[in-house]
């Protein structure tokens, strides 16, 4: 039946027919009359999501595109320049900003993207040296949370009482390659190795401790070193926007859902914001809601009072240096 999906599309004169098997012994056929991703999406959702969930757009099935960190703790977002990757990240932050969550940013392009949300960030690193210190502080925070869980006989922070549960942290990394690439100097090698090890450790421990990673990249493969490959294995949620070569799509989707690679390659440069997302072997086309820079700044100002302090970050990184 899967092979006949294209024939069904023509016979029924619809936009697409998707055949899946959600459970053994059952086949689900979804026919979509018109392309729900045919034009950019604007506006804000009519409801606020549950803690650590964000409605960032619509899927090709016509349903809400929801990012759920409780279900999938860590995410990798890949896309070429102007593919919509930064807009997706801004939309995610806009949806998380009203929630009782600490948002921490690493943007080694001088804070060009994430500084828009500076007032809502508990910390922001704008170069690799600061990123290394911030990630080290996050590891200390993870160790403290492990100690607290052990003392209370809990396997994760979600087993702790509400009164003592630490605030969840979402770590946003814009263009992760800036952390891995080196110029050959000893200091650069040390910082890159420190950042690589810290991100991997957070990826391994973070789910149970309420520390979640969102890694954004144009490319994220073995050319960045073995640390990047190991980290990618910890990032269960994958999103691939328009890319310029097959290998970039394979880096994001190939190890989870090979069929999604071809779909990602079909995204054109004119379809800004359109992506293929895969979780647990299932993939779907989706498009993010547009978030303008003005909306990002207004969101940060509106919810600045919700920014929880993270003392371990240190004064130079606290609140992203927002003014």
Coordinates of C-alpha atoms in Angstrom, one line a residue:
X1 CA 0.0 0.0 0.0
X2 CA 2.9 2.3 0.7
X3 CA 4.0 1.9 -2.9
X4 CA 0.6 2.9 -4.1
X5 CA 0.4 6.2 -2.2
X6 CA 1.4 8.3 -5.2
X7 CA -1.2 6.6 -7.4
X8 CA -3.9 7.3 -4.7
X9 CA -2.8 11.0 -4.8
X10 CA -3.5 11.2 -8.5
X11 CA -6.6 9.1 -8.5
X12 CA -8.2 11.1 -5.6
X13 CA -6.9 14.4 -6.9
X14 CA -5.5 15.5 -3.6
X15 CA -2.3 17.2 -2.5
X16 CA -0.8 14.1 -0.9
X17 CA -1.6 10.7 0.5
X18 CA 0.5 9.4 3.4
X19 CA 0.5 5.8 4.5
X20 CA 1.8 4.9 8.0
X21 CA 1.6 2.0 10.4
X22 CA 1.3 3.6 13.9
X23 CA 0.8 0.2 15.6
X24 CA 1.4 -3.4 14.4
X25 CA -1.5 -4.7 12.4
X26 CA -3.0 -1.3 11.6
X27 CA -2.5 0.9 8.5
X28 CA -3.3 4.6 8.6
X29 CA -4.0 6.4 5.3
X30 CA -4.1 10.3 5.5
X31 CA -5.2 12.2 2.4
X32 CA -4.5 16.0 2.4
X33 CA -6.7 18.0 0.0
X34 CA -4.5 21.1 -0.1
X35 CA -0.9 21.8 1.0
X36 CA -1.1 23.2 4.5
X37 CA 2.5 24.5 4.2
X38 CA 1.9 26.3 0.9
X39 CA 2.4 29.8 2.4
X40 CA 4.2 31.3 5.4
X41 CA 2.4 31.0 8.7
X42 CA 1.9 34.0 11.0
X43 CA 0.2 34.8 14.2
X44 CA 0.4 33.3 17.7
X45 CA -1.3 30.2 19.0
X46 CA -4.7 30.6 20.8
X47 CA -3.5 28.6 23.8
X48 CA -0.4 28.3 25.9
X49 CA 1.2 24.9 25.9
X50 CA 2.1 22.7 28.9
X51 CA 5.4 23.1 30.6
X52 CA 8.4 22.3 28.3
X53 CA 6.2 22.1 25.2
X54 CA 6.0 24.6 22.3
X55 CA 3.7 24.9 19.3
X56 CA 6.1 26.2 16.6
X57 CA 4.1 25.7 13.4
X58 CA 2.0 23.3 11.4
X59 CA 2.8 19.9 9.9
X60 CA 2.1 18.6 6.4
X61 CA -0.7 16.5 8.0
X62 CA -2.5 19.7 9.0
X63 CA -1.8 19.2 12.7
X64 CA 0.1 21.5 15.2
X65 CA 3.9 21.1 15.1
X66 CA 4.6 20.7 18.8
X67 CA 8.1 20.4 20.4
X68 CA 7.8 18.4 23.6
X69 CA 11.0 18.3 25.7
X70 CA 9.5 15.9 28.2
X71 CA 9.1 13.4 25.4
X72 CA 12.2 14.2 23.4
X73 CA 14.8 16.0 25.6
X74 CA 17.3 17.2 23.0
X75 CA 17.0 18.5 19.4
X76 CA 19.3 19.1 16.4
X77 CA 18.2 21.7 13.9
X78 CA 20.0 21.9 10.5
X79 CA 19.6 24.2 7.6
X80 CA 21.4 26.5 5.2
X81 CA 21.6 30.2 5.5
X82 CA 18.2 31.8 5.2
X83 CA 16.4 28.5 5.3
X84 CA 14.3 29.5 8.3
X85 CA 16.5 27.9 11.0
X86 CA 16.9 31.1 13.0
X87 CA 13.2 31.9 12.7
X88 CA 12.3 28.4 14.1
X89 CA 14.6 29.0 17.0
X90 CA 13.0 32.4 17.6
X91 CA 9.6 30.9 17.5
X92 CA 10.6 28.2 20.0
X93 CA 11.9 30.8 22.4
X94 CA 8.8 32.9 22.0
X95 CA 6.7 29.9 23.0
X96 CA 8.9 28.9 25.9
X97 CA 9.2 32.5 27.3
X98 CA 5.9 32.6 29.2
X99 CA 6.7 29.3 31.0
X100 CA 8.6 28.7 34.3
X101 CA 11.8 27.8 32.5
X102 CA 15.3 29.1 32.4
X103 CA 16.6 29.9 28.9
X104 CA 20.3 29.9 28.4
X105 CA 21.9 31.0 25.1
X106 CA 25.2 30.3 23.3
X107 CA 25.6 32.4 20.2
X108 CA 29.2 32.8 19.2
X109 CA 28.3 35.1 16.3
X110 CA 28.5 37.9 18.8
X111 CA 24.9 37.3 20.0
X112 CA 23.5 38.3 16.7
X113 CA 20.5 36.0 16.9
X114 CA 19.8 35.2 20.6
X115 CA 20.5 38.7 21.9
X116 CA 17.0 39.6 20.7
X117 CA 15.8 37.6 23.7
X118 CA 18.5 38.9 26.0
X119 CA 16.0 40.2 28.7
X120 CA 14.5 36.7 29.0
X121 CA 17.8 34.7 29.0
X122 CA 19.2 33.7 32.3
X123 CA 22.7 33.7 30.6
X124 CA 24.1 34.3 27.2
X125 CA 27.6 33.5 25.9
X126 CA 28.7 35.4 22.8
X127 CA 32.1 33.8 22.3
X128 CA 33.7 30.4 22.8
X129 CA 35.6 31.4 26.0
X130 CA 32.3 32.5 27.7
X131 CA 30.6 29.4 26.2
X132 CA 33.2 27.2 27.9
X133 CA 32.6 28.9 31.3
X134 CA 28.8 28.7 30.8
X135 CA 28.9 25.0 30.0
X136 CA 31.1 24.3 32.9
X137 CA 28.6 26.1 35.2
X138 CA 25.8 24.0 33.7
X139 CA 27.8 20.8 34.5
X140 CA 28.1 22.0 38.1
X141 CA 24.3 22.6 38.1
X142 CA 23.8 19.1 36.8
X143 CA 26.0 17.7 39.6
X144 CA 24.0 19.6 42.2
X145 CA 20.8 18.3 40.8
X146 CA 22.1 14.7 40.9
X147 CA 23.1 15.2 44.5
X148 CA 19.6 16.5 45.3
X149 CA 18.0 13.5 43.5
X150 CA 20.2 11.1 45.4
X151 CA 19.4 12.7 48.7
X152 CA 15.6 12.4 48.1
X153 CA 15.8 8.9 46.5
X154 CA 14.5 10.2 43.2
X155 CA 15.6 9.0 39.7
X156 CA 14.9 12.4 38.1
X157 CA 13.9 15.9 39.1
X158 CA 10.4 15.1 38.0
X159 CA 10.1 12.7 41.0
X160 CA 10.9 15.5 43.4
X161 CA 8.2 17.5 45.2
X162 CA 7.1 20.6 43.4
X163 CA 8.4 22.8 46.3
X164 CA 12.0 21.6 45.8
X165 CA 12.1 20.8 42.1
X166 CA 14.7 23.0 40.3
X167 CA 13.6 25.0 37.3
X168 CA 14.0 23.3 34.0
X169 CA 16.8 24.7 31.7
X170 CA 16.7 24.8 27.9
X171 CA 20.2 25.5 26.4
X172 CA 20.0 27.1 23.0
X173 CA 23.1 26.8 20.8
X174 CA 23.1 28.9 17.6
X175 CA 25.6 27.6 15.0
X176 CA 27.4 25.0 17.1
X177 CA 30.3 24.7 14.6
X178 CA 31.7 27.9 16.2
X179 CA 32.4 25.8 19.3
X180 CA 34.2 23.1 17.5
X181 CA 36.3 24.8 14.8
X182 CA 39.9 25.7 15.8
X183 CA 42.7 27.9 14.5
X184 CA 45.5 25.6 15.6
X185 CA 46.4 27.4 18.8
X186 CA 46.7 25.6 22.1
X187 CA 44.0 27.7 23.7
X188 CA 41.5 27.2 20.9
X189 CA 42.1 23.4 21.1
X190 CA 41.5 23.4 24.8
X191 CA 38.3 25.5 24.6
X192 CA 36.9 23.4 21.8
X193 CA 37.6 20.1 23.6
X194 CA 36.1 21.6 26.8
X195 CA 32.9 22.7 25.0
X196 CA 32.7 19.4 23.2
X197 CA 33.0 17.3 26.4
X198 CA 30.5 19.5 28.3
X199 CA 27.8 19.3 25.6
X200 CA 28.2 15.6 25.4
X201 CA 27.9 15.2 29.1
X202 CA 24.8 17.4 29.3
X203 CA 23.3 15.4 26.4
X204 CA 23.9 12.2 28.4
X205 CA 22.6 13.4 31.7
X206 CA 20.3 16.2 30.9
X207 CA 17.0 14.4 30.3
X208 CA 16.6 13.2 33.9
X209 CA 17.9 16.5 35.4
X210 CA 15.7 18.9 33.5
X211 CA 18.5 20.3 31.3
X212 CA 17.7 20.2 27.6
X213 CA 19.8 21.0 24.5
X214 CA 18.7 22.7 21.2
X215 CA 21.6 22.5 18.8
X216 CA 21.5 24.6 15.6
X217 CA 23.9 24.1 12.7
X218 CA 24.4 24.5 9.0
X219 CA 26.3 21.3 9.0
X220 CA 27.0 18.9 11.9
X221 CA 29.1 15.9 11.1
X222 CA 32.4 14.1 11.5
X223 CA 34.4 17.0 10.1
X224 CA 33.9 18.8 13.4
X225 CA 35.5 15.9 15.3
X226 CA 34.4 12.7 17.1
X227 CA 32.8 14.8 19.9
X228 CA 30.2 16.2 17.4
X229 CA 29.3 12.7 16.2
X230 CA 28.9 11.4 19.7
X231 CA 26.7 14.4 20.6
X232 CA 24.5 13.9 17.6
X233 CA 23.6 10.4 18.8
X234 CA 22.2 12.1 22.0
X235 CA 19.9 14.4 20.0
X236 CA 16.8 12.4 19.4
X237 CA 14.7 15.1 17.8
X238 CA 15.8 16.1 14.3
X239 CA 14.8 19.0 12.1
X240 CA 16.2 19.6 8.6
X241 CA 15.4 22.8 6.6
X242 CA 16.6 23.5 3.1
X243 CA 20.2 22.2 2.6
X244 CA 22.6 22.5 -0.4
X245 CA 23.8 18.9 -0.4
X246 CA 22.7 15.4 0.4
X247 CA 25.3 14.8 3.1
X248 CA 23.9 17.6 5.2
X249 CA 20.4 16.0 5.1
X250 CA 21.9 12.6 5.9
X251 CA 23.7 14.1 8.9
X252 CA 20.4 15.3 10.3
X253 CA 18.0 12.5 9.3
X254 CA 19.9 9.5 7.7
X255 CA 20.5 7.6 10.9
X256 CA 16.9 8.0 12.1
X257 CA 14.8 7.8 9.0
X258 CA 16.6 7.3 5.6
X259 CA 13.3 8.0 3.7
X260 CA 13.3 11.5 5.1
X261 CA 16.5 12.4 3.4
X262 CA 15.0 12.5 0.0
X263 CA 12.1 14.6 1.3
X264 CA 14.4 17.1 2.8
X265 CA 16.4 17.5 -0.4
X266 CA 13.1 18.5 -2.2
X267 CA 12.7 21.6 0.0
X268 CA 13.5 24.6 -2.2
X269 CA 15.1 27.9 -1.2
X270 CA 11.7 29.6 -1.8
X271 CA 10.1 27.5 1.0
X272 CA 11.7 29.4 3.9
X273 CA 10.6 27.8 7.2
X274 CA 9.6 24.5 5.6
X275 CA 11.5 21.5 7.2
X276 CA 11.4 17.7 7.6
X277 CA 11.3 16.6 11.2
X278 CA 11.9 13.1 12.4
X279 CA 11.3 11.6 15.9
X280 CA 11.6 7.9 16.6
X281 CA 11.7 6.8 13.0
X282 CA 8.6 8.8 11.9
X283 CA 9.1 11.8 9.7
X284 CA 6.8 14.6 8.5
X285 CA 7.1 17.9 6.6
X286 CA 6.4 21.0 8.7
X287 CA 6.6 24.8 8.6
X288 CA 7.3 27.1 11.4
X289 CA 5.3 30.2 12.4
X290 CA 7.1 33.5 11.5
X291 CA 8.6 35.4 14.4
X292 CA 9.9 38.9 13.5
X293 CA 12.8 40.5 15.3
X294 CA 10.4 43.1 16.7
X295 CA 8.1 40.3 18.1
X296 CA 11.2 38.7 19.6
X297 CA 12.2 41.8 21.4
X298 CA 8.7 42.6 22.6
X299 CA 8.4 39.0 23.9
X300 CA 11.6 39.3 25.8
X301 CA 10.5 42.6 27.4
X302 CA 7.0 41.2 28.3
X303 CA 8.3 38.1 30.0
X304 CA 11.6 39.5 31.5
X305 CA 10.1 39.2 35.0
X306 CA 9.9 35.4 34.5
X307 CA 13.7 35.0 34.0
X308 CA 14.9 32.9 36.9
X309 CA 18.3 33.6 38.3
X310 CA 21.1 31.0 37.9
X311 CA 23.8 32.0 40.4
X312 CA 26.3 29.4 39.1
X313 CA 26.4 31.3 35.8
X314 CA 28.4 34.2 37.2
X315 CA 27.6 37.9 36.9
X316 CA 29.3 38.4 33.5
X317 CA 26.8 35.9 31.8
X318 CA 23.7 36.5 33.9
X319 CA 20.7 37.7 32.0
X320 CA 22.7 37.7 28.7
X321 CA 24.2 41.1 29.6
X322 CA 20.9 42.5 28.5
X323 CA 20.4 46.2 28.8

